[in-house]
mmCIF file of C-alpha atoms in Angstrom:
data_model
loop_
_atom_site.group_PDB
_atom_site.id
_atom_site.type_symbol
_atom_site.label_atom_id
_atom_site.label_comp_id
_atom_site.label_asym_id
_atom_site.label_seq_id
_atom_site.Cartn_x
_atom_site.Cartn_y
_atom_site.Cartn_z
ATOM 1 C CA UNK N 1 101.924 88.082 108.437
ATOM 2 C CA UNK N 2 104.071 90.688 109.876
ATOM 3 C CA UNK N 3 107.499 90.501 108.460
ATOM 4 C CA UNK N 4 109.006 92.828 109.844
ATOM 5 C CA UNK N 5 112.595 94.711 107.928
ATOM 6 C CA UNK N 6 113.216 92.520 104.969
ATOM 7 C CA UNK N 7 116.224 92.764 102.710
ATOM 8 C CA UNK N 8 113.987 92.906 100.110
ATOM 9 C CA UNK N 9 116.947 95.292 97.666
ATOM 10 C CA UNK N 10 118.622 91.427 97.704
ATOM 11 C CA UNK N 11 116.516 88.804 97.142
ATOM 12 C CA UNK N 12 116.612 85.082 95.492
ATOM 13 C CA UNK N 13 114.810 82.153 94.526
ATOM 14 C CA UNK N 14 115.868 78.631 95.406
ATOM 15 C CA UNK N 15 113.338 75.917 94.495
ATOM 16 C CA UNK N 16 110.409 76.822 96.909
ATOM 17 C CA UNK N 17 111.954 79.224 98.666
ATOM 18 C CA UNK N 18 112.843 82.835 98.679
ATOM 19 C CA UNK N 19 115.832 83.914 100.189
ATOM 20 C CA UNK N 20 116.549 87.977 101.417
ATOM 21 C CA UNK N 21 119.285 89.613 102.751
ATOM 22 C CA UNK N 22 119.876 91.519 105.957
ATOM 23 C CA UNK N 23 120.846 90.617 109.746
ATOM 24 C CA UNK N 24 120.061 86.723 108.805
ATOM 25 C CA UNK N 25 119.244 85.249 105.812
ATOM 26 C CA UNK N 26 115.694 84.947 106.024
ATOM 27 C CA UNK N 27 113.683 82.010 104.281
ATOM 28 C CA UNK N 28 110.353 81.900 102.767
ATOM 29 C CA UNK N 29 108.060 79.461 101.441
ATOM 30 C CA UNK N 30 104.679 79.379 100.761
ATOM 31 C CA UNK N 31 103.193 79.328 103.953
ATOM 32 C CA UNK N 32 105.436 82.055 105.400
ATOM 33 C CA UNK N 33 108.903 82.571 106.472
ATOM 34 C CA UNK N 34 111.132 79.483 108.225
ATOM 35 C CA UNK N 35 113.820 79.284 110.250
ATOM 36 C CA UNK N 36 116.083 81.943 109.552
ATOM 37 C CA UNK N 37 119.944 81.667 108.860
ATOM 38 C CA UNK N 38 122.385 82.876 111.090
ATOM 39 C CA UNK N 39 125.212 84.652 109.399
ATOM 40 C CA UNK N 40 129.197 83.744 110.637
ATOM 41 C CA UNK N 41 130.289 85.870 113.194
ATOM 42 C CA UNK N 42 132.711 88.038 110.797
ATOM 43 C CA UNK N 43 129.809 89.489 109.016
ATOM 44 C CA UNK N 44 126.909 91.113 110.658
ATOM 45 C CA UNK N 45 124.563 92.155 107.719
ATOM 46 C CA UNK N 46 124.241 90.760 104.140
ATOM 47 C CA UNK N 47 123.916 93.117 101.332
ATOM 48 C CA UNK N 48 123.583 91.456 97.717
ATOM 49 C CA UNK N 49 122.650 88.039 97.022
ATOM 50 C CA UNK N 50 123.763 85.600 94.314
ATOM 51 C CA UNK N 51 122.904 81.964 93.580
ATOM 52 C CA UNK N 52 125.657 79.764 92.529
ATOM 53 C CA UNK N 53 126.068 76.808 92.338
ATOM 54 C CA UNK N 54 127.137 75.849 95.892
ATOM 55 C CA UNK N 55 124.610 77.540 97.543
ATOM 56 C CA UNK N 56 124.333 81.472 98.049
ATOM 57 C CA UNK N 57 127.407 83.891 97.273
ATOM 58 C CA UNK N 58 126.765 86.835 99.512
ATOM 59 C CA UNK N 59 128.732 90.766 100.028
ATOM 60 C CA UNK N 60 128.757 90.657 103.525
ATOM 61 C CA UNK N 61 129.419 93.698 105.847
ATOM 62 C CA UNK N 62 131.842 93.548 109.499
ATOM 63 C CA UNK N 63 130.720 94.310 112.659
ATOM 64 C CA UNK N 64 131.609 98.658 113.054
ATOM 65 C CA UNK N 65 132.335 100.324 116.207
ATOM 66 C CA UNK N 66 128.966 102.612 115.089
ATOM 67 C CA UNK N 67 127.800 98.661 115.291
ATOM 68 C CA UNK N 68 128.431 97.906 118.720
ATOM 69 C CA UNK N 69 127.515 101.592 120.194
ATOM 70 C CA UNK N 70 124.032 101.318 118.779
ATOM 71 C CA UNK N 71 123.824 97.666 120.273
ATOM 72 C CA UNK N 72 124.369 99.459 123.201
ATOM 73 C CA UNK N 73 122.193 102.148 122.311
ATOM 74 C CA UNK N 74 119.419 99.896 121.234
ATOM 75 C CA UNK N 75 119.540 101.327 117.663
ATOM 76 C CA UNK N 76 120.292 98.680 115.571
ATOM 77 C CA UNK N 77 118.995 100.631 112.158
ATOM 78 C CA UNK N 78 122.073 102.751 111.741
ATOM 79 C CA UNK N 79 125.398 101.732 109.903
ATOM 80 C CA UNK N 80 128.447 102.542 108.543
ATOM 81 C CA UNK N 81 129.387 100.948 105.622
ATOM 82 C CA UNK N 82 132.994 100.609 104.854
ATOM 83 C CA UNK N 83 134.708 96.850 105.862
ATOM 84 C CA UNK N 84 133.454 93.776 104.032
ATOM 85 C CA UNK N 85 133.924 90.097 103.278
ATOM 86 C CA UNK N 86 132.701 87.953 100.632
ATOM 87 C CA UNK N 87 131.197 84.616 101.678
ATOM 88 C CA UNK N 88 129.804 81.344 100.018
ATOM 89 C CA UNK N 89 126.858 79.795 101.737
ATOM 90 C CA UNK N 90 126.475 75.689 100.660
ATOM 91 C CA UNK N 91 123.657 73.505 100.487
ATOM 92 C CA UNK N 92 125.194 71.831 103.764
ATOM 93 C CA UNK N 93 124.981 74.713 105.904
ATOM 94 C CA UNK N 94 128.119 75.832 106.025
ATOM 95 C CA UNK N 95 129.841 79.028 105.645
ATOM 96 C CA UNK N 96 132.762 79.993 103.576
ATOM 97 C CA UNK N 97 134.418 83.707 104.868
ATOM 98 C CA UNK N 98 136.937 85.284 102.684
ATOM 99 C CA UNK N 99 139.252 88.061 103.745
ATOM 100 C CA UNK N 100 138.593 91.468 104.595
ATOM 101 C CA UNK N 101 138.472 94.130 102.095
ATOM 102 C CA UNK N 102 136.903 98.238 101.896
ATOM 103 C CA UNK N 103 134.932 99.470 99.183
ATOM 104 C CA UNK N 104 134.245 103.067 98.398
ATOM 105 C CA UNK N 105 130.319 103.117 99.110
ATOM 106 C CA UNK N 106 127.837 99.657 99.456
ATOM 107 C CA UNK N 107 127.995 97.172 96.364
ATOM 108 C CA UNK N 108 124.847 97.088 93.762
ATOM 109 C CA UNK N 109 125.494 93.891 92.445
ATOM 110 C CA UNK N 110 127.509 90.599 93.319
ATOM 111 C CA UNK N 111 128.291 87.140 90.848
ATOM 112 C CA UNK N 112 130.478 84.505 89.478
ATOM 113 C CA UNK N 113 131.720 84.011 85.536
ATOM 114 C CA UNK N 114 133.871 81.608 84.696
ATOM 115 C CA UNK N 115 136.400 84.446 85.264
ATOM 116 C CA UNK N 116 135.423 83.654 89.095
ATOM 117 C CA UNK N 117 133.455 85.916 91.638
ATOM 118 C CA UNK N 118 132.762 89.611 90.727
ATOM 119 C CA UNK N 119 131.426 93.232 93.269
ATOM 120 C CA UNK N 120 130.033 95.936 91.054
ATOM 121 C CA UNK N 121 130.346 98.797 93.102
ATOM 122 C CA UNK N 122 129.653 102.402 91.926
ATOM 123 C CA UNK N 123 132.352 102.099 88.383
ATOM 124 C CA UNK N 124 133.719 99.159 89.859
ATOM 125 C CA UNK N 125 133.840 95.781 88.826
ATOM 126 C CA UNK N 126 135.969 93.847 91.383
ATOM 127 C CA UNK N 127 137.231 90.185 90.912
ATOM 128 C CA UNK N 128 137.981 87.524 93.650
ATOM 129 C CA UNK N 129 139.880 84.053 93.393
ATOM 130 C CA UNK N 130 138.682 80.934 94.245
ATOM 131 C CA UNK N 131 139.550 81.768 98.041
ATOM 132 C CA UNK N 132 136.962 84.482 98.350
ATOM 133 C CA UNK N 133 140.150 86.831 98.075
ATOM 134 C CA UNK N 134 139.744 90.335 96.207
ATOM 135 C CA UNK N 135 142.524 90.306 93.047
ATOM 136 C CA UNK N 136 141.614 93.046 90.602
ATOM 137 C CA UNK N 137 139.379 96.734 90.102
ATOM 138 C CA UNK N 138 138.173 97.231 86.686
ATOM 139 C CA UNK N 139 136.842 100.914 86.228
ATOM 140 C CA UNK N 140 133.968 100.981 83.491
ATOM 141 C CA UNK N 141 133.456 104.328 81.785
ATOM 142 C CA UNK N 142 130.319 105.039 83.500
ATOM 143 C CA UNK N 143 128.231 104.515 86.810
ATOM 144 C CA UNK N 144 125.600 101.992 86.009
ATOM 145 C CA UNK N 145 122.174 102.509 88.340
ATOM 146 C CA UNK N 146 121.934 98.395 88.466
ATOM 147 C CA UNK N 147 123.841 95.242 86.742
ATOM 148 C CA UNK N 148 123.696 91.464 87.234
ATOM 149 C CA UNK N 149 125.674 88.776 86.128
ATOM 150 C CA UNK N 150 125.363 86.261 82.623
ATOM 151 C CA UNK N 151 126.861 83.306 81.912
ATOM 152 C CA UNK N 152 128.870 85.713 79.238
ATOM 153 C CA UNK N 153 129.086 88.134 81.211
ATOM 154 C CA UNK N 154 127.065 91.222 83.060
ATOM 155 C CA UNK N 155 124.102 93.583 81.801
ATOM 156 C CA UNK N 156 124.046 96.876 83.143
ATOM 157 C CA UNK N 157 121.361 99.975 83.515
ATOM 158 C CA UNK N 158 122.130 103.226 82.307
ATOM 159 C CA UNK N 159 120.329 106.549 82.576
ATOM 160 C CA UNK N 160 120.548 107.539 78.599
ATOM 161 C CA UNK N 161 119.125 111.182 78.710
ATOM 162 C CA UNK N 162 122.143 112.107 81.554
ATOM 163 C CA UNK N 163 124.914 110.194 79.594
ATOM 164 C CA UNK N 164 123.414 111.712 76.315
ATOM 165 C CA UNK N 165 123.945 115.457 77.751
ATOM 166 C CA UNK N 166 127.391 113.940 78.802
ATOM 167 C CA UNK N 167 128.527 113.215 75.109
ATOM 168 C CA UNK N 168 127.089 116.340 73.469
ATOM 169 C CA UNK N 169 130.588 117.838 74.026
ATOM 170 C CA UNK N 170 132.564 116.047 71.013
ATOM 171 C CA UNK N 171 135.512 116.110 72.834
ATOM 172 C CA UNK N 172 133.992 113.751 75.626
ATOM 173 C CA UNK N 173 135.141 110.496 74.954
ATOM 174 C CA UNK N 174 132.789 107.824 73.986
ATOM 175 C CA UNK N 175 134.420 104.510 74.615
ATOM 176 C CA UNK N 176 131.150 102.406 73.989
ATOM 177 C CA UNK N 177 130.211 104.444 71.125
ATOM 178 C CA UNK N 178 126.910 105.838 72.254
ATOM 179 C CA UNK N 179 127.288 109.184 70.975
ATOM 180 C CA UNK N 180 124.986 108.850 67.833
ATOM 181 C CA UNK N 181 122.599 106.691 69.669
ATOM 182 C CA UNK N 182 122.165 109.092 72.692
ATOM 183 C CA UNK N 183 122.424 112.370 70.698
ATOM 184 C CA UNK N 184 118.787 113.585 70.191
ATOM 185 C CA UNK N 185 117.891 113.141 73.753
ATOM 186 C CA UNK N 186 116.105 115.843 76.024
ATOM 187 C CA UNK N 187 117.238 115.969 79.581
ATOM 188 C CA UNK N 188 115.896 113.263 82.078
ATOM 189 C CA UNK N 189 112.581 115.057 83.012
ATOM 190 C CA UNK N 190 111.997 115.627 79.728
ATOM 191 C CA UNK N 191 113.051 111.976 78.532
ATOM 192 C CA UNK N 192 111.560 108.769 80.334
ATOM 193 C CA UNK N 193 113.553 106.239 78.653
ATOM 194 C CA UNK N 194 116.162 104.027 80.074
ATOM 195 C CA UNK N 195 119.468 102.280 78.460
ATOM 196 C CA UNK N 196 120.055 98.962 78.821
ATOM 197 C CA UNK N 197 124.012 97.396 77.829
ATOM 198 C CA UNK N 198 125.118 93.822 77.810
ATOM 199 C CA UNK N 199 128.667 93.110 78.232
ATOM 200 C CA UNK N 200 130.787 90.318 77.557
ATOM 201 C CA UNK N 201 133.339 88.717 80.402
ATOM 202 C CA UNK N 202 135.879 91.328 79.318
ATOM 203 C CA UNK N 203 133.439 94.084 79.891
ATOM 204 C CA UNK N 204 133.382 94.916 76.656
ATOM 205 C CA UNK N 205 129.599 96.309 75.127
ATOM 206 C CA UNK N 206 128.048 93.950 73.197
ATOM 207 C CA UNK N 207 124.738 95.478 72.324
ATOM 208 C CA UNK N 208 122.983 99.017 74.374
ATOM 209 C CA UNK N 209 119.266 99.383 74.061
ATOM 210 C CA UNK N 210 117.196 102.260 74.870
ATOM 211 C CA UNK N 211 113.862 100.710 76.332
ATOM 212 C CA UNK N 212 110.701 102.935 76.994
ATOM 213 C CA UNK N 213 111.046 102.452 80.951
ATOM 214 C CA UNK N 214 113.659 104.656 82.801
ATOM 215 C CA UNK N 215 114.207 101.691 85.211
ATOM 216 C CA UNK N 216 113.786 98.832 83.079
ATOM 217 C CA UNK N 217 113.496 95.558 85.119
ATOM 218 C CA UNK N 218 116.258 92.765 83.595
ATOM 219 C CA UNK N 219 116.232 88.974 84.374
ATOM 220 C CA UNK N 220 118.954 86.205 83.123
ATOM 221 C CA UNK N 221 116.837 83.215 81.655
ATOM 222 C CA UNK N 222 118.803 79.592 82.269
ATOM 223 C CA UNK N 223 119.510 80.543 78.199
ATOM 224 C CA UNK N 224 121.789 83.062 79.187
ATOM 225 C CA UNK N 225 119.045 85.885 77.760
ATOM 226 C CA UNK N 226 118.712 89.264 79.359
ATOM 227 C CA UNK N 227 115.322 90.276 79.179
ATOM 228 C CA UNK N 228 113.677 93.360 79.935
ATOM 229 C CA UNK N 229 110.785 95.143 80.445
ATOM 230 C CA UNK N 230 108.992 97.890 78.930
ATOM 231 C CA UNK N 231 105.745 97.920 77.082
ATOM 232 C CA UNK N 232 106.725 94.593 75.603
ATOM 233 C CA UNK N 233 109.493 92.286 77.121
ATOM 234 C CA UNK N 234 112.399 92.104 74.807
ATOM 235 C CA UNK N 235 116.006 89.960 75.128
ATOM 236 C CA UNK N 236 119.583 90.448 74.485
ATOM 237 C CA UNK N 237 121.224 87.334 73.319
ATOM 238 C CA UNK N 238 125.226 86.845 74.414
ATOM 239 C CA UNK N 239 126.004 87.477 70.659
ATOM 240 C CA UNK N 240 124.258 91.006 70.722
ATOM 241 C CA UNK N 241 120.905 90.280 68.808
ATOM 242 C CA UNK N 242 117.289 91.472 70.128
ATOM 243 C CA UNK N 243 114.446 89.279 70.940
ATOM 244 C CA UNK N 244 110.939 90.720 70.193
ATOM 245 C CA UNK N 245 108.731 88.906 73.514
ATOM 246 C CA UNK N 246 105.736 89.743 71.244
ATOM 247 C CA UNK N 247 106.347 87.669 68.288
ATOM 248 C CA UNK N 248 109.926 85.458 69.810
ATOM 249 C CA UNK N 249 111.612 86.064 66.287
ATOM 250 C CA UNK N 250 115.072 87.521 66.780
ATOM 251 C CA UNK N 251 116.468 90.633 65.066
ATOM 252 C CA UNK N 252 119.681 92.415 65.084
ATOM 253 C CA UNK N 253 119.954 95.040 68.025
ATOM 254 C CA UNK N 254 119.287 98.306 67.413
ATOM 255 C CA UNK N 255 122.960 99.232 68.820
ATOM 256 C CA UNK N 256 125.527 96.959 67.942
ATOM 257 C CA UNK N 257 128.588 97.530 69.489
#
């Protein structure tokens, strides 16, 4: 089948069917895509995706003026990303539409702790209240390339052989304490490897991993385990120890932190 542009950067799984971002929230199942869902007339394109418990939590962008003129235009690829909203989608088919808020660039990531609802966004790690309505900004030390949410927390991908040429200056300071881990790196084209860091619901490190893939896939199992891939899958539990996929026997992590 012809699909067509599918939001295919946000994607999730609900029973049967796969959900993706974009202008609607488009629905698959095994026989091919369903009706699609229309999004609430604040937003006009869907970025991340996250399933909670309700139904879908979703970073939502407003309608631009760039928007309308390429309505008008008939060029309905180009946008400019600056106003958003965060919205809950629930198994009734109905949307919830928080308030308005800006963000510096697009969000990588979007999800709910017990803490409440969470944007990663370049350093950024921004909370919401129960109303959808954006509270706090907490900076981390570094710009992670991807990061998810945990029942504990978030995991987060780092690029080890730029941070590692970062840290060589002793002076640089090393909040997460990856100076001796990262110190006989080579620069990136010389280095494939990738860094993966779990952190707890004060974003605090709990355990970093270098893996053998410099974008390491990640997954949360119901268990709350990050796993990841590489030549052999391999978990971080919530209390910082490594699983071995090969053999399932636990060990400590390589970086405790």
């Amino acid at each position: 089948n012809d699909l067509g542009k599918v939001g295919w950067r946000s994607a999730v799984a609900i029973g049967r069917h796969l959900v993706t971002a974009g202008q609607h929230l488009r629905r698959f199942d095994a026989d091919g895509e369903i009706d699609p869902v229309p999004l609430p007339p604040e937003i006009a394109y869907v970025g991340s995706l996250a399933l909670v418990t309700e139904g879908l939590l979703v970073v939502g962008r407003e309608l631009s003026w760039d928007d309308m003129q390429d309505a008008v235009n008939h060029r309905p690829d180009k946008a400019t990303l600056n106003r958003f909203r965060l919205a809950l989608y629930d198994h009734h088919g109905r949307w919830t539409v928080g308030p308005s808020f800006g963000l510096p660039r697009p969000e990588s990531a979007v999800g709910r702790t017990e803490q409440g609802a969470w944007i990663l966004c370049a350093d950024l790690v921004i909370r919401f209240d129960a109303s959808l309505t954006k509270t706090t900004a907490h900076r981390l030390p570094y710009y992670p390339g991807s990061g998810e949410v945990t029942e504990s927390g978030m995991w987060l991908t780092l690029d080890p052989a730029k941070l590692g040429q970062h840290l060589r200056n002793s002076q640089t300071p090393d909040p997460w304490r990856l100076r001796d881990m990262l110190s006989d790196l080579r620069p990136r084209y010389q280095d494939s490897r990738g860094l993966v860091v779990r952190l707890d619901n004060n974003f605090d490190p709990v355990a970093a991993v270098l893996t053998d893939s410099h974008r390491p896939s990640a997954v949360v199992t119901p268990d709350d385990i990050v796993w990841f891939s590489g030549r052999s899958w391999r978990g971080i539990t919530a209390d910082g120890h490594i699983i071995d996929g090969q053999t399932a026997t636990s060990r400590p992590a390589p970086h405790r932190l």
